[in-house]
Coordinates of C-alpha atoms in Angstrom, one line a residue:
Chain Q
X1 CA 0.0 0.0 0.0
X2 CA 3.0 2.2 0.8
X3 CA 2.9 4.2 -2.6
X4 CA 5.3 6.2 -4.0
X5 CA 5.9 9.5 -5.1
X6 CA 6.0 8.7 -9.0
X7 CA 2.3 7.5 -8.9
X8 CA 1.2 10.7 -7.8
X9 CA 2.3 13.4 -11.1
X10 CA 1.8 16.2 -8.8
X11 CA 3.9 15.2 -5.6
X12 CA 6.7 14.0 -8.2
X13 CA 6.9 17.7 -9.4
X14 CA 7.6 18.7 -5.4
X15 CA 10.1 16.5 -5.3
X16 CA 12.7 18.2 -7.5
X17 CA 12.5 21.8 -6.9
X18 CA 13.4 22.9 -3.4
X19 CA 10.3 24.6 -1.6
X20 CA 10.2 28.4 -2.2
X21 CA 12.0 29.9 1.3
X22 CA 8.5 31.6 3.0
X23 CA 7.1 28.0 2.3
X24 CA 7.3 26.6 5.7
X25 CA 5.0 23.3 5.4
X26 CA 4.0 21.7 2.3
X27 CA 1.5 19.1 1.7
X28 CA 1.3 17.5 -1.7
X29 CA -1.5 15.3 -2.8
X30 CA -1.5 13.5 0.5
X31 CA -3.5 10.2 0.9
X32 CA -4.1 8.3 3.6
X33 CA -5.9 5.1 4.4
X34 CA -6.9 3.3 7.8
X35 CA -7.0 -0.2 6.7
X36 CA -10.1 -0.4 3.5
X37 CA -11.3 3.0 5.0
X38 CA -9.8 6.2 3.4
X39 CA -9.0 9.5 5.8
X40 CA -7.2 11.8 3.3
X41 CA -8.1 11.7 -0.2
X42 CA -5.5 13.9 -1.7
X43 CA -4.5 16.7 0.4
X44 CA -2.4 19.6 -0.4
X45 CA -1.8 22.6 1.8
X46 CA 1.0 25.4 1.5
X47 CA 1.6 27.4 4.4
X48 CA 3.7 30.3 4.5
X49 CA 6.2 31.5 7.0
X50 CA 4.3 34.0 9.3
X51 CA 0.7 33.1 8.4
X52 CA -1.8 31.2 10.4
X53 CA -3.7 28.8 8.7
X54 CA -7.3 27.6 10.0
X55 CA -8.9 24.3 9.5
X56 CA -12.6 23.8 10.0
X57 CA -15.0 20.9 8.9
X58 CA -17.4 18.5 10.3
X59 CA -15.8 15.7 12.5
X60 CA -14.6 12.8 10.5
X61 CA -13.7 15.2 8.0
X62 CA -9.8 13.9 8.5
X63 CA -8.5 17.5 9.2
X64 CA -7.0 16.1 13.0
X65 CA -6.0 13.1 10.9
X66 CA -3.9 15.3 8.2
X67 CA -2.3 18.0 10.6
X68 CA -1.2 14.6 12.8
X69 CA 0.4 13.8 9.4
X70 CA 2.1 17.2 9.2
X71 CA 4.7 15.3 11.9
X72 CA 4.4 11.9 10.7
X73 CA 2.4 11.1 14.1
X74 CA 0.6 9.5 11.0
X75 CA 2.0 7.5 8.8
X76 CA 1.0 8.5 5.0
X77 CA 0.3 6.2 1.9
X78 CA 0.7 8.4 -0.6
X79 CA 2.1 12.1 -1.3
X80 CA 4.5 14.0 -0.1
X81 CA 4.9 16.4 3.0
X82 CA 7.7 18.8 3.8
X83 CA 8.7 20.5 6.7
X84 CA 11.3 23.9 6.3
X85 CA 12.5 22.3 3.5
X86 CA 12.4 18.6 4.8
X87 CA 10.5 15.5 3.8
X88 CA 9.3 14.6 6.9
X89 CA 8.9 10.9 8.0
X90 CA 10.2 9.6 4.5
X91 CA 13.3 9.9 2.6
X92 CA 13.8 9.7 -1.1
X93 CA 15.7 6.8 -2.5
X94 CA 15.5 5.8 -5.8
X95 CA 13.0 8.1 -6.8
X96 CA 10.7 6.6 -4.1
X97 CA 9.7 7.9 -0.6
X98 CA 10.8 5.1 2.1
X99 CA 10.0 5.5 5.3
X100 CA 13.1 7.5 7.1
X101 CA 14.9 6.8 10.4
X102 CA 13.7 7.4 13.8
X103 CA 16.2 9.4 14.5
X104 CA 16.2 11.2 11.8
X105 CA 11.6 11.3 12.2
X106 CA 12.5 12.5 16.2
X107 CA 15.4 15.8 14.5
X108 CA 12.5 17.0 12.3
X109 CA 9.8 16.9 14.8
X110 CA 11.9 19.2 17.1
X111 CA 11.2 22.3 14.1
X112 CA 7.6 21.2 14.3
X113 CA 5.4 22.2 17.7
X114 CA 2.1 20.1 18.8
X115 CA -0.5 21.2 21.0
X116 CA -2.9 18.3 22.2
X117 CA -6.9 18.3 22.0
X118 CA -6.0 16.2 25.8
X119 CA -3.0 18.9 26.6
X120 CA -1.1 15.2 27.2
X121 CA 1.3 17.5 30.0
X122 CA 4.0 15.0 31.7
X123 CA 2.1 14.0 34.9
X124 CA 5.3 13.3 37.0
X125 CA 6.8 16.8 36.0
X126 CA 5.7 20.2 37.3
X127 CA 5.1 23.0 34.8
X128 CA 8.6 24.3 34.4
X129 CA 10.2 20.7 34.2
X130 CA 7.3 19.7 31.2
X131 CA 8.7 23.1 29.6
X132 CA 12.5 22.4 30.0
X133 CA 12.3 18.7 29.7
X134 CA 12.7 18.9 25.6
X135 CA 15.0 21.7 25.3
X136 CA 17.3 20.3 27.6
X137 CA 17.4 16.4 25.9
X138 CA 17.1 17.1 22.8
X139 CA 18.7 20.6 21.8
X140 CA 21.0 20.3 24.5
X141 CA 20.4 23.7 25.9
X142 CA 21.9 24.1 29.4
X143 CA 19.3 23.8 32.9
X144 CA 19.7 27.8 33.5
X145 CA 18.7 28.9 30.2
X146 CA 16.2 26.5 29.2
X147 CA 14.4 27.3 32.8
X148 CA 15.0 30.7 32.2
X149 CA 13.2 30.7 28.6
X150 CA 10.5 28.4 30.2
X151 CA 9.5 31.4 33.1
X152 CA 9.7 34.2 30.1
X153 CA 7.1 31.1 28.2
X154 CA 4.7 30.6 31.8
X155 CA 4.3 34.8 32.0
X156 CA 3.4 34.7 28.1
X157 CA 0.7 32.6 28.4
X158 CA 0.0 34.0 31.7
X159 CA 0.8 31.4 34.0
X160 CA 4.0 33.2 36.2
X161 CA 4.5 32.0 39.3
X162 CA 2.3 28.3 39.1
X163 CA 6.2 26.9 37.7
X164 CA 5.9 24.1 40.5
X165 CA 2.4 23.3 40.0
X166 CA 2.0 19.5 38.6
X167 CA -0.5 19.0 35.9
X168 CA -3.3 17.6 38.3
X169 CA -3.0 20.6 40.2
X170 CA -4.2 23.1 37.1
X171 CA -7.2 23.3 35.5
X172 CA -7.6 22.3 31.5
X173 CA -7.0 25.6 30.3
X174 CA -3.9 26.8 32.6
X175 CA -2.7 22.5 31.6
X176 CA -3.2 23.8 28.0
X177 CA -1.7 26.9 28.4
X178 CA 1.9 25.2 29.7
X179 CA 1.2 22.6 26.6
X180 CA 1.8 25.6 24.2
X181 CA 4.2 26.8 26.0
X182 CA 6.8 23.5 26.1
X183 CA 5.8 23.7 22.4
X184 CA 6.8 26.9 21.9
X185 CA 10.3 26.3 24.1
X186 CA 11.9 24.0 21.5
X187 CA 11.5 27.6 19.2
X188 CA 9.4 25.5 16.2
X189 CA 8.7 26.7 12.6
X190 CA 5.4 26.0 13.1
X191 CA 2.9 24.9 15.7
X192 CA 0.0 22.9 15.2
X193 CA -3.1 22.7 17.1
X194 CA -5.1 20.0 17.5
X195 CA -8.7 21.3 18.6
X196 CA -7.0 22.8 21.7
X197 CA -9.9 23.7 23.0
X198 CA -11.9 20.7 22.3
X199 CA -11.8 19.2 25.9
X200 CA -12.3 22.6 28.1
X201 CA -15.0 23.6 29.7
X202 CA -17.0 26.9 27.9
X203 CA -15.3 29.4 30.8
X204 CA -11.8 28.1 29.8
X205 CA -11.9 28.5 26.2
X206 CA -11.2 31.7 26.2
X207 CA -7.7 32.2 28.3
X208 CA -6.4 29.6 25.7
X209 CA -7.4 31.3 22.5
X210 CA -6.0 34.7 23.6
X211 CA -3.0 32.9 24.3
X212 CA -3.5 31.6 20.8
X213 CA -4.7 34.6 19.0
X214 CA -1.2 36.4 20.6
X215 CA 1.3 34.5 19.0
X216 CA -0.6 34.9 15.4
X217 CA -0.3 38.7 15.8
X218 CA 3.4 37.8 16.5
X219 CA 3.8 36.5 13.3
X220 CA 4.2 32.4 14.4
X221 CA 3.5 30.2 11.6
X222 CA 0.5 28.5 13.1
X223 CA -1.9 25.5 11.4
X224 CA -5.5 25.6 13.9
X225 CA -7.9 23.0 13.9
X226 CA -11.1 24.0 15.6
X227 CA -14.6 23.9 16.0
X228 CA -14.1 28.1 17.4
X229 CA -15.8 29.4 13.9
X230 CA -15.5 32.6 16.0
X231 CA -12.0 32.6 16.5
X232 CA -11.9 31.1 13.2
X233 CA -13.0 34.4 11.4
X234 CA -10.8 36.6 13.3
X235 CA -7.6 35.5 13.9
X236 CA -7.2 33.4 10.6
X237 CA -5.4 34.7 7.2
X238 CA -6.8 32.0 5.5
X239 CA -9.8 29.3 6.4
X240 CA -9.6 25.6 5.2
X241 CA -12.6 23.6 4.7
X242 CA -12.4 19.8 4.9
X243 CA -14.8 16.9 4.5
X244 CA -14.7 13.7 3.4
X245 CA -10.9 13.7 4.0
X246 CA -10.5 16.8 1.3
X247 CA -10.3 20.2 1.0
X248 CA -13.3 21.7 -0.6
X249 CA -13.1 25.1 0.1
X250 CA -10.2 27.4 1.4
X251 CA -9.8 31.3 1.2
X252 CA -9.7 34.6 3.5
X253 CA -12.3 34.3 6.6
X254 CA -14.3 36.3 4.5
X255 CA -14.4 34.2 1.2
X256 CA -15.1 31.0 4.0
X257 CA -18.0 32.5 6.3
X258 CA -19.7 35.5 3.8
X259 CA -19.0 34.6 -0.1
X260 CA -18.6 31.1 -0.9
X261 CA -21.3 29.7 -2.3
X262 CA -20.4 25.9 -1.8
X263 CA -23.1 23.4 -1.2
X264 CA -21.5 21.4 1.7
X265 CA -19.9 24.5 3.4
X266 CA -22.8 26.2 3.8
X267 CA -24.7 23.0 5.2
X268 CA -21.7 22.6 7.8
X269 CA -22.3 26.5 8.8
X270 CA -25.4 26.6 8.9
X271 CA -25.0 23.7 11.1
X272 CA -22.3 25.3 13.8
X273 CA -24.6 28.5 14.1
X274 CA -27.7 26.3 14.8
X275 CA -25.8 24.6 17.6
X276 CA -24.3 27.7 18.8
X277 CA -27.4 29.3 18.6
X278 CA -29.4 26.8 20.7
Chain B
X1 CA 4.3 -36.7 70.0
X2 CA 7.4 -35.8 71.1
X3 CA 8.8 -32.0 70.8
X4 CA 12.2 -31.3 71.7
X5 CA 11.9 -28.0 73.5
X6 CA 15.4 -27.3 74.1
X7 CA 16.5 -28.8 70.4
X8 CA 13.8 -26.1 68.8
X9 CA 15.0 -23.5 71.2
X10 CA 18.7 -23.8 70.8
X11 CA 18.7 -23.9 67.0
X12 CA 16.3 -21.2 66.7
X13 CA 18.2 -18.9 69.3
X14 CA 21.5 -20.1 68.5
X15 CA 21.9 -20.7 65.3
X16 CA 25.3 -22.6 64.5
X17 CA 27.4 -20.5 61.9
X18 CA 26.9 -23.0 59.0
X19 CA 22.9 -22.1 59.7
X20 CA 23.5 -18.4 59.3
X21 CA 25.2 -18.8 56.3
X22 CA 22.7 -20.4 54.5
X23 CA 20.6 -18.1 55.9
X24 CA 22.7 -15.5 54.1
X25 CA 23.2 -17.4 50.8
X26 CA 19.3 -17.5 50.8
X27 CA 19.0 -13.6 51.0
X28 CA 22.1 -12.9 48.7
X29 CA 20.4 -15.6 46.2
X30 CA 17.1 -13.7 46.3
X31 CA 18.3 -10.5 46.0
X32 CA 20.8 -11.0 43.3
X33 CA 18.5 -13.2 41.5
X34 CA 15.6 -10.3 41.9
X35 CA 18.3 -7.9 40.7
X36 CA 19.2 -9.8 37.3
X37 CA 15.4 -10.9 36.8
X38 CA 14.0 -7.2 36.9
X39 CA 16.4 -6.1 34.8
X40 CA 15.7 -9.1 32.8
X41 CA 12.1 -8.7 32.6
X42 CA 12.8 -4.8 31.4
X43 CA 14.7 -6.0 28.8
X44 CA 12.0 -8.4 27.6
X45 CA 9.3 -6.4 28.1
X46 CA 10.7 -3.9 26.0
X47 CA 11.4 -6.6 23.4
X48 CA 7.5 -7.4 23.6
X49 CA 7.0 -4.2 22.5
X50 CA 9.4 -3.8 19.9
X51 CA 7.8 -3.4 16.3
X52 CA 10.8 -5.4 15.0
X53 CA 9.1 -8.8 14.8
X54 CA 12.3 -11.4 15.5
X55 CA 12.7 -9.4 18.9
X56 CA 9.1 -9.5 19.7
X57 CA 8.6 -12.9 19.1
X58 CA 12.1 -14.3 21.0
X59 CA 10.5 -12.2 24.3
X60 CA 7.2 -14.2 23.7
X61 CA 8.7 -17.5 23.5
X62 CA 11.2 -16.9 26.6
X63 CA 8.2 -15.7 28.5
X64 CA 6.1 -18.6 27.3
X65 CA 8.4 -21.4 28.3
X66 CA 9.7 -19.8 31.3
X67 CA 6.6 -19.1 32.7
X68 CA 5.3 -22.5 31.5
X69 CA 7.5 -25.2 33.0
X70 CA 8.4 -25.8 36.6
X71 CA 11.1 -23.4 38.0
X72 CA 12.3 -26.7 40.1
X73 CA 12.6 -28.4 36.5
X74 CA 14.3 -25.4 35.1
X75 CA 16.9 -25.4 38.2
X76 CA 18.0 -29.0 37.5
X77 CA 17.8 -28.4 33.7
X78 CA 19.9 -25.7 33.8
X79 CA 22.8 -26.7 36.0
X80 CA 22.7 -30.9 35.6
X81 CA 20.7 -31.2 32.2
X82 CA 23.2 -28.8 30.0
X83 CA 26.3 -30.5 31.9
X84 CA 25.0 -33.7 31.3
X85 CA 24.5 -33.1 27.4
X86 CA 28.0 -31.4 27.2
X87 CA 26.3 -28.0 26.4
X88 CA 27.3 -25.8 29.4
X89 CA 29.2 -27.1 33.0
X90 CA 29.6 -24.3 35.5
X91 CA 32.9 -23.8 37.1
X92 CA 33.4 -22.2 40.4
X93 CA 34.9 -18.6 39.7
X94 CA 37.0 -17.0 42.0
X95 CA 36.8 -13.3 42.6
X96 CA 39.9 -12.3 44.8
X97 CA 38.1 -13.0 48.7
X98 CA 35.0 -14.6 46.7
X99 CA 34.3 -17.5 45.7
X100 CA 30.6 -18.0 43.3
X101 CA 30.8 -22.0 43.0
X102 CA 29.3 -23.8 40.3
X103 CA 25.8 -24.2 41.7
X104 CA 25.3 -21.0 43.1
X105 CA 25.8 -20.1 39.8
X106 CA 23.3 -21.8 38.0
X107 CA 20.8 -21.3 40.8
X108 CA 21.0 -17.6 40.3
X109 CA 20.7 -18.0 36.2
X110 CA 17.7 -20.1 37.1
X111 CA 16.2 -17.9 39.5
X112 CA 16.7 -15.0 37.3
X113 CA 15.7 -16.3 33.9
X114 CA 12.2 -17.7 35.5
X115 CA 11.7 -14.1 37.6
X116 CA 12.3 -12.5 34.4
X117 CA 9.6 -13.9 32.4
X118 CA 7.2 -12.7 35.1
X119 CA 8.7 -9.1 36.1
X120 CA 8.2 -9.1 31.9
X121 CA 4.7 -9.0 32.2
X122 CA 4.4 -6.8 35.2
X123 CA 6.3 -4.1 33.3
X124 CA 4.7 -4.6 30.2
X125 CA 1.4 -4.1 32.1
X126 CA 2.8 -1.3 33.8
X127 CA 4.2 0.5 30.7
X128 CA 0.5 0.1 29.2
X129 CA -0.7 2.3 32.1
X130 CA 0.9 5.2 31.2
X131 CA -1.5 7.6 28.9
X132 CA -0.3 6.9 25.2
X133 CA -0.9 10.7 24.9
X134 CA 2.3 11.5 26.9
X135 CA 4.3 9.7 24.8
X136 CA 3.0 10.9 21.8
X137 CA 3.8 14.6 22.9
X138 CA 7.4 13.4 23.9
X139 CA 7.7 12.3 20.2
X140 CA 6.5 15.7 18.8
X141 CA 9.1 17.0 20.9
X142 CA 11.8 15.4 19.2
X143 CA 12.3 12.7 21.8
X144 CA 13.7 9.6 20.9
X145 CA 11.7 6.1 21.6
X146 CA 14.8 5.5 24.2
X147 CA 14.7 8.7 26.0
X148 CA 10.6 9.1 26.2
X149 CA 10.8 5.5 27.8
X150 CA 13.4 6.8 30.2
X151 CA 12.4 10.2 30.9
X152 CA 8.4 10.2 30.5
X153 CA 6.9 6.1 30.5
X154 CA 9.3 4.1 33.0
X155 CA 9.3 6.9 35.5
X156 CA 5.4 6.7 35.5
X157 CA 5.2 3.1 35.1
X158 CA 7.3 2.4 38.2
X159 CA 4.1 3.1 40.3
X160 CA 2.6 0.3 39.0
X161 CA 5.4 -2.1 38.7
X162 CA 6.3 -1.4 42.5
X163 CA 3.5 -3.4 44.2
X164 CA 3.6 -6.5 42.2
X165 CA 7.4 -6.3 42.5
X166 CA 7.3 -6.4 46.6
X167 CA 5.2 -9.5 45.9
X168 CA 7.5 -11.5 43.4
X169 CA 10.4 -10.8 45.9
X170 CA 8.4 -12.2 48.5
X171 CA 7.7 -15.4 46.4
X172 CA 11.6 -14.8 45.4
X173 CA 12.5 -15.7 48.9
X174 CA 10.8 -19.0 49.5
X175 CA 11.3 -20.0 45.7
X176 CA 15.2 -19.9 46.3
X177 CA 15.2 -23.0 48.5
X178 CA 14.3 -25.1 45.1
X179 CA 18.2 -24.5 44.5
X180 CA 19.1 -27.1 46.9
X181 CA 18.1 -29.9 44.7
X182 CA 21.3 -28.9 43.0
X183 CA 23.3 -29.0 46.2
X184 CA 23.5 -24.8 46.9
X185 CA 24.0 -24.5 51.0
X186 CA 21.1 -22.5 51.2
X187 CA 18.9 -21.8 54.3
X188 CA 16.4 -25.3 53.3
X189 CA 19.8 -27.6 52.7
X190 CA 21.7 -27.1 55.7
X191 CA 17.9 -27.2 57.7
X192 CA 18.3 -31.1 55.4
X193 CA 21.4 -32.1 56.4
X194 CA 21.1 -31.1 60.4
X195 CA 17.6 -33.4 60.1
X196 CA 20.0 -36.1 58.7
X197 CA 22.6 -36.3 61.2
X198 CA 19.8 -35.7 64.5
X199 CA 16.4 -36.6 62.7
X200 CA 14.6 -34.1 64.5
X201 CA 12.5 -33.2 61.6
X202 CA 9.4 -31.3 63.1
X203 CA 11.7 -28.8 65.3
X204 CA 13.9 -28.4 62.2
X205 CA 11.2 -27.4 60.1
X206 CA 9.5 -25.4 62.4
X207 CA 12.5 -23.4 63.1
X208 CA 13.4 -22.9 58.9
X209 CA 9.8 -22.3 58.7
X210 CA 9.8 -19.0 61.2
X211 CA 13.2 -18.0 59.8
X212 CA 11.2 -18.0 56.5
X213 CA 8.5 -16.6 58.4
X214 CA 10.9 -13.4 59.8
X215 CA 12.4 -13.0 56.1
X216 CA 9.1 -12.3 54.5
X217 CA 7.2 -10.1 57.6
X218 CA 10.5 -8.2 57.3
X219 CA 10.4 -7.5 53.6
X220 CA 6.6 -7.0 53.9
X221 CA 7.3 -4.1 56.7
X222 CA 9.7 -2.7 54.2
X223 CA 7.9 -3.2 51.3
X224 CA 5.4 -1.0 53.0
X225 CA 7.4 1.4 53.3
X226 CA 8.6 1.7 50.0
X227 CA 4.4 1.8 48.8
X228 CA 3.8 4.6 51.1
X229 CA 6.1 6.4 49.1
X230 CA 5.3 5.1 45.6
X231 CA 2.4 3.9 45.0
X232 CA -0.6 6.2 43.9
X233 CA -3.8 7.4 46.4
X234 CA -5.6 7.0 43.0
X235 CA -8.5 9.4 43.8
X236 CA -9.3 9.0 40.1
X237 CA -8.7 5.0 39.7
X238 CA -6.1 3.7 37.3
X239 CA -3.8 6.1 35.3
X240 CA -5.2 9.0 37.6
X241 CA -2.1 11.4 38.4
X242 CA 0.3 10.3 41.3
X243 CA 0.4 12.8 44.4
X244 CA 3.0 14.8 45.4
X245 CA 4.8 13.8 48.2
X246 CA 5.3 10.7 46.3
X247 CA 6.0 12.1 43.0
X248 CA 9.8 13.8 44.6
X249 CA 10.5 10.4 46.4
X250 CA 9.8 8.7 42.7
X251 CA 12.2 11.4 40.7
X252 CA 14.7 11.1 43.2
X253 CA 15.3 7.6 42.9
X254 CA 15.0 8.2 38.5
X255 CA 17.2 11.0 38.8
X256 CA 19.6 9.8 41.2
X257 CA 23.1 9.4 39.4
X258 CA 22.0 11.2 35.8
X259 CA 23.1 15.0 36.2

């Protein structure tokens, strides 16, 4: 099943010519099965450096499933992703993508930051040890900086001073709020965010997406998926719209919520506002 | 019935020095053994889990026959089967001021090889525990496989493997005597050859029995002790977050040693 580039015409044209520089993560006619049933049917995303990217769509659409694949926490069966410039959880040979290394899988995930629906914080760590934990293994940063960046990180998101709390001692949104921040400590490319406000309660919501909202008026290169169709309007430059494990529809906020005219979008909206309505 | 009063007494009070070094060799045997067969049952455990198939499959079939055929048999397998068939003799080895003879070897390969297959499970079961989720972000962080066990899975797993651990020493301890089939001086043979030479068996068995009796009530005090610290209050059941007072005695131990 594990395909290769050269069936797929328009991944083997990525292949050859090195991304443009502001491309930071490129997806190119990415498939994906799970076993007879299939996720992605032939995904392709470009997302600039600086420019926060916003997937919506109804659940099952795949768009958890494809921005998992952005750092091959899914495998992929066909297609091609890259990374800053890097395939990422295959390697060319021969003309065909093979599955790459696991050490070479655990370099290019360090570039690329993931924040969980479930937070998934280190439950035997406090705050500032989940923060410094990464930067200190894996980029080899010394204790006293990498603690030092991690207190600058817990005052961003607005969480100075609970450094020594453990996980079960925070609620979901601070827990998700320390969860961007040990994402943000290894210094990624890119962050992803997996529904991160999926599993808060209503009042929590809110701290998380300011926190969220901040660093896309800082410039981070940032790939959303959410339910928020709120938060999807305002803070992205550009909306996605999945279902049925494709893109139908992408464009400015605008184009997404006001203009398009596209049959299954609209259902899906008019959907969200009923339930947000009720 | 007779009961020798002052026999029972005198070799339970005052023990003769070939007593107290069985009693000895049965401690250092359990320990050691325990020692080699945790680390053992890591090693497989981590094999079970291994996507590489060979690896996986050799950790199945060592925990399937160890765990599957009598440790007695295994004992006299080991040291007297693979001597008799010219596969492996042990030789006594001298170590400056110690000497590990033959037996004592085998009986601690024995011990260790059977305690591995089930400290393989345990750990397994208690690397399952752990929220997949936290290994997951590890991964997205750039850890390794290797350093997310070490760091994020083991350390949290250890809760779990602790209990079950206290209670496979405790079976350790009374599972060592099966060595003197194959002649180790342990606490059970040297009990054997005083009931040969004086056939007082009863007194003789009731004393090895207490001082198997004292062994296991003082592991079980200290096993206590090391739970109290450990293992979770579980508010929240299974895989709920450990405490805190707990949690420092936990990292100290994982941390002690690494800088």
């Amino acid at each position: 099943m594990m395909g290769s580039v050269a069936e797929s015409p328009a991944a083997a044209a990525i292949v050859a010519p090195k991304a443009a520089d502001d491309v930071v993560v490129e997806a190119v006619d990415v498939h994906k099965w799970f076993g007879a049933s299939k996720v992605l049917d032939g995904v392709s995303l470009s997302v600039r450096r600086g420019e926060t990217v916003v997937i919506i769509g109804p659940s099952g659409s795949g768009k958890t499933t494809f921005v998992r694949c952005l750092n091959h926490l899914e495998t992929i069966q066909q297609g091609v992703i890259r990374v800053n410039g890097h395939f990422i959880g295959y390697r060319l040979r021969n003309g065909k993508m093979v599955p790459d290394r696991p050490r070479n899988i655990a370099r290019q995930r360090r570039d690329v930051g993931m924040v969980f629906q479930r937070f998934n914080l280190f439950a035997h760590m406090t705050a500032l040890e989940n923060i410094i934990e990464a930067p200190i293994r894996v980029r080899r940063i010394a204790r006293d900086e990498a603690a030092a960046t991690a207190r600058a990180l817990l005052s961003r998101v607005g969480l100075g001073g609970r450094e020594n709390a453990y996980p079960a001692q925070l609620s979901g949104g601070q827990q998700q709020r320390v969860a961007i921040a040990r994402a943000l400590a290894m210094r990624p490319a890119v962050m992803l965010f997996d529904e991160p406000t999926s599993a808060l309660d209503p009042e929590m919501v809110g701290e998380v997406l300011a926190v969220i909202r901040e660093l896309a008026q800082d410039g981070m290169t940032m790939i959303v998926v959410t339910h928020e169709m709120d938060f999807a309007r305002e803070v992205a430059d550009r909306v996605v719209v999945m279902d049925k494990g494709a893109i139908i529809d992408s464009g400015t906020p605008h184009h997404v919520f006001v203009d398009s005219r596209h049959p299954r979008l609209r259902a899906f909206l008019a959907k969200t506002r009923f339930q947000a309505a009720s | 019935m007779s009961f020798d009063w002052s026999f029972f007494w005198h070799y339970l009070l005052e023990p003769s020095s070939v007593y107290l070094n069985g009693l000895l060799l049965t401690v250092v045997l359990s320990v050691v053994s325990q020692l080699f067969g945790t680390a053992l049952g890591l090693a497989a455990a981590l094999a079970r889990l291994a996507t590489f198939r060979p690896l996986h499959m050799a950790a199945r079939f060592y925990i399937w026959v160890m765990r599957g055929t009598p440790l007695l048999v295994q004992i006299v397998f080991i040291y007297t089967g693979l001597a008799a068939a010219n596969i492996l003799r042990f030789h006594d080895v001298h170590l400056g001021f110690l000497l590990i003879a033959g037996n004592v070897q085998a009986g601690i390969l024995a011990l260790s090889l059977n305690e591995g297959a089930y400290m393989a499970e345990i750990i397994r079961a208690g690397i399952a525990s752990v929220d997949h989720g936290q290994a997951e972000a590890a991964s997205s962080l750039g850890m390794t496989r290797g350093l997310l066990m070490r760091r994020i899975v083991l350390p949290q797993a250890l809760r779990l493997i602790i209990p079950p651990l206290g209670n496979q020493f405790n079976i350790m301890l009374k599972n060592s005597t099966l060595v003197s089939i194959i002649g180790v001086p342990e606490l059970l043979l040297i009990t054997e050859s005083i009931n040969s030479a004086t056939f007082r068996t009863f007194e003789l068995y009731t004393v090895v029995g207490l001082y198997f009796l004292t062994l296991t009530t003082l592991w079980g005090l200290a096993q206590r002790g090391i739970e109290a610290r450990f293992a979770a209050p579980s508010p929240a059941g299974a895989g709920a977050v450990a405490g805190r007072p707990r949690r420092f005695a936990l990292r100290n131990l994982i941390n002690a040693g690494s800088p």
